[in-house]
Amino acid sequence: MFKRVLKGWIPFVSGVLVVTFLMSLWQGEKVDWGFVITFSLAGLIGTFIGTVLRKASKKE
């Protein structure tokens, strides 16, 4: 199950990094690493919840 969570999380984190970097370039500011960490953790939690729900629905 952990591998499945990581498979869904890695592309999400990559997207967050790219979007954050592009936003910082667009606004002419430094990269907000707090934003990256917050959204990455939120994506990890959401992916984990989705994986658990999918696994629970398959058992029924």
Short mmCIF file of N, CA and C in Angstrom, two decimals:
data_model
loop_
_atom_site.label_atom_id
_atom_site.label_comp_id
_atom_site.label_asym_id
_atom_site.label_seq_id
_atom_site.Cartn_x
_atom_site.Cartn_y
_atom_site.Cartn_z
N MET A 1 0.83 -1.19 0.00
CA MET A 1 0.00 0.00 0.00
C MET A 1 0.87 1.25 0.00
N PHE A 2 2.00 1.20 0.70
CA PHE A 2 2.87 2.37 0.78
C PHE A 2 3.44 2.72 -0.60
N LYS A 3 3.76 1.70 -1.39
CA LYS A 3 4.29 1.96 -2.74
C LYS A 3 3.24 2.65 -3.61
N ARG A 4 1.99 2.25 -3.44
CA ARG A 4 0.91 2.87 -4.22
C ARG A 4 0.75 4.35 -3.85
N VAL A 5 0.89 4.65 -2.55
CA VAL A 5 0.79 6.04 -2.10
C VAL A 5 1.93 6.85 -2.69
N LEU A 6 3.14 6.31 -2.67
CA LEU A 6 4.28 7.03 -3.23
C LEU A 6 4.15 7.24 -4.73
N LYS A 7 3.59 6.26 -5.44
CA LYS A 7 3.40 6.40 -6.88
C LYS A 7 2.45 7.56 -7.20
N GLY A 8 1.47 7.79 -6.36
CA GLY A 8 0.56 8.90 -6.58
C GLY A 8 1.09 10.21 -6.05
N TRP A 9 1.99 10.14 -5.09
CA TRP A 9 2.48 11.35 -4.42
C TRP A 9 3.62 12.01 -5.18
N ILE A 10 4.49 11.23 -5.78
CA ILE A 10 5.67 11.79 -6.45
C ILE A 10 5.28 12.71 -7.61
N PRO A 11 4.37 12.34 -8.49
CA PRO A 11 3.96 13.29 -9.54
C PRO A 11 3.30 14.55 -8.98
N PHE A 12 2.54 14.39 -7.90
CA PHE A 12 1.89 15.55 -7.27
C PHE A 12 2.94 16.53 -6.75
N VAL A 13 3.95 16.01 -6.05
CA VAL A 13 5.00 16.87 -5.49
C VAL A 13 5.79 17.53 -6.62
N SER A 14 6.04 16.80 -7.69
CA SER A 14 6.74 17.39 -8.83
C SER A 14 5.94 18.55 -9.41
N GLY A 15 4.64 18.37 -9.53
CA GLY A 15 3.79 19.45 -10.02
C GLY A 15 3.79 20.65 -9.09
N VAL A 16 3.76 20.40 -7.79
CA VAL A 16 3.79 21.49 -6.81
C VAL A 16 5.10 22.26 -6.93
N LEU A 17 6.22 21.56 -7.08
CA LEU A 17 7.52 22.22 -7.23
C LEU A 17 7.56 23.09 -8.48
N VAL A 18 7.09 22.56 -9.59
CA VAL A 18 7.11 23.31 -10.84
C VAL A 18 6.22 24.54 -10.75
N VAL A 19 5.01 24.37 -10.25
CA VAL A 19 4.08 25.50 -10.15
C VAL A 19 4.61 26.56 -9.19
N THR A 20 5.17 26.14 -8.06
CA THR A 20 5.71 27.10 -7.10
C THR A 20 6.88 27.87 -7.70
N PHE A 21 7.75 27.17 -8.42
CA PHE A 21 8.89 27.82 -9.05
C PHE A 21 8.42 28.82 -10.11
N LEU A 22 7.44 28.41 -10.93
CA LEU A 22 6.92 29.32 -11.96
C LEU A 22 6.21 30.52 -11.35
N MET A 23 5.47 30.30 -10.25
CA MET A 23 4.81 31.42 -9.58
C MET A 23 5.83 32.40 -9.03
N SER A 24 6.92 31.89 -8.47
CA SER A 24 7.94 32.78 -7.92
C SER A 24 8.63 33.57 -9.03
N LEU A 25 8.86 32.94 -10.18
CA LEU A 25 9.44 33.67 -11.32
C LEU A 25 8.47 34.73 -11.83
N TRP A 26 7.20 34.37 -11.92
CA TRP A 26 6.18 35.28 -12.44
C TRP A 26 6.04 36.51 -11.55
N GLN A 27 6.08 36.30 -10.23
CA GLN A 27 5.90 37.40 -9.28
C GLN A 27 7.21 38.09 -8.94
N GLY A 28 8.34 37.55 -9.36
CA GLY A 28 9.63 38.15 -9.08
C GLY A 28 10.03 38.03 -7.62
N GLU A 29 9.58 36.99 -6.96
CA GLU A 29 9.89 36.77 -5.54
C GLU A 29 10.70 35.49 -5.38
N LYS A 30 11.15 35.26 -4.15
CA LYS A 30 11.85 34.00 -3.88
C LYS A 30 10.84 32.87 -3.73
N VAL A 31 11.33 31.65 -3.83
CA VAL A 31 10.46 30.47 -3.73
C VAL A 31 9.96 30.33 -2.29
N ASP A 32 8.67 30.15 -2.14
CA ASP A 32 8.05 29.98 -0.83
C ASP A 32 8.05 28.49 -0.48
N TRP A 33 9.07 28.05 0.27
CA TRP A 33 9.21 26.63 0.59
C TRP A 33 8.14 26.15 1.55
N GLY A 34 7.58 27.04 2.35
CA GLY A 34 6.48 26.67 3.23
C GLY A 34 5.27 26.21 2.42
N PHE A 35 5.01 26.90 1.32
CA PHE A 35 3.93 26.53 0.40
C PHE A 35 4.17 25.14 -0.18
N VAL A 36 5.41 24.87 -0.59
CA VAL A 36 5.76 23.57 -1.17
C VAL A 36 5.55 22.46 -0.16
N ILE A 37 6.04 22.66 1.05
CA ILE A 37 5.93 21.63 2.09
C ILE A 37 4.48 21.40 2.48
N THR A 38 3.72 22.48 2.64
CA THR A 38 2.32 22.36 3.03
C THR A 38 1.51 21.59 1.99
N PHE A 39 1.65 21.96 0.72
CA PHE A 39 0.90 21.28 -0.32
C PHE A 39 1.38 19.85 -0.54
N SER A 40 2.67 19.60 -0.36
CA SER A 40 3.18 18.24 -0.50
C SER A 40 2.61 17.33 0.58
N LEU A 41 2.58 17.81 1.80
CA LEU A 41 2.00 17.01 2.89
C LEU A 41 0.50 16.82 2.69
N ALA A 42 -0.17 17.85 2.22
CA ALA A 42 -1.61 17.72 1.95
C ALA A 42 -1.85 16.68 0.85
N GLY A 43 -1.01 16.67 -0.16
CA GLY A 43 -1.12 15.67 -1.22
C GLY A 43 -0.85 14.27 -0.72
N LEU A 44 0.12 14.13 0.18
CA LEU A 44 0.42 12.82 0.75
C LEU A 44 -0.75 12.30 1.57
N ILE A 45 -1.32 13.16 2.38
CA ILE A 45 -2.47 12.76 3.20
C ILE A 45 -3.67 12.41 2.31
N GLY A 46 -3.93 13.24 1.31
CA GLY A 46 -5.05 12.96 0.40
C GLY A 46 -4.86 11.68 -0.39
N THR A 47 -3.64 11.43 -0.84
CA THR A 47 -3.35 10.20 -1.56
C THR A 47 -3.52 8.99 -0.66
N PHE A 48 -3.07 9.10 0.57
CA PHE A 48 -3.20 8.00 1.52
C PHE A 48 -4.67 7.70 1.80
N ILE A 49 -5.46 8.74 2.02
CA ILE A 49 -6.89 8.55 2.28
C ILE A 49 -7.57 7.91 1.07
N GLY A 50 -7.26 8.40 -0.12
CA GLY A 50 -7.84 7.83 -1.33
C GLY A 50 -7.47 6.37 -1.53
N THR A 51 -6.22 6.03 -1.22
CA THR A 51 -5.78 4.64 -1.35
C THR A 51 -6.49 3.74 -0.36
N VAL A 52 -6.64 4.21 0.87
CA VAL A 52 -7.34 3.42 1.89
C VAL A 52 -8.80 3.23 1.50
N LEU A 53 -9.46 4.28 1.03
CA LEU A 53 -10.86 4.16 0.62
C LEU A 53 -11.03 3.22 -0.57
N ARG A 54 -10.11 3.30 -1.52
CA ARG A 54 -10.19 2.41 -2.68
C ARG A 54 -10.00 0.96 -2.25
N LYS A 55 -9.06 0.73 -1.36
CA LYS A 55 -8.81 -0.63 -0.88
C LYS A 55 -10.01 -1.15 -0.09
N ALA A 56 -10.64 -0.30 0.71
CA ALA A 56 -11.80 -0.71 1.50
C ALA A 56 -13.00 -1.01 0.59
N SER A 57 -13.16 -0.25 -0.48
CA SER A 57 -14.29 -0.49 -1.38
C SER A 57 -14.12 -1.78 -2.18
N LYS A 58 -12.89 -2.18 -2.45
CA LYS A 58 -12.65 -3.42 -3.18
C LYS A 58 -12.96 -4.64 -2.33
N LYS A 59 -12.81 -4.52 -1.01
CA LYS A 59 -13.06 -5.65 -0.11
C LYS A 59 -14.54 -5.96 0.01
N GLU A 60 -15.40 -4.98 -0.22
CA GLU A 60 -16.85 -5.18 -0.04
C GLU A 60 -17.48 -5.85 -1.20
#
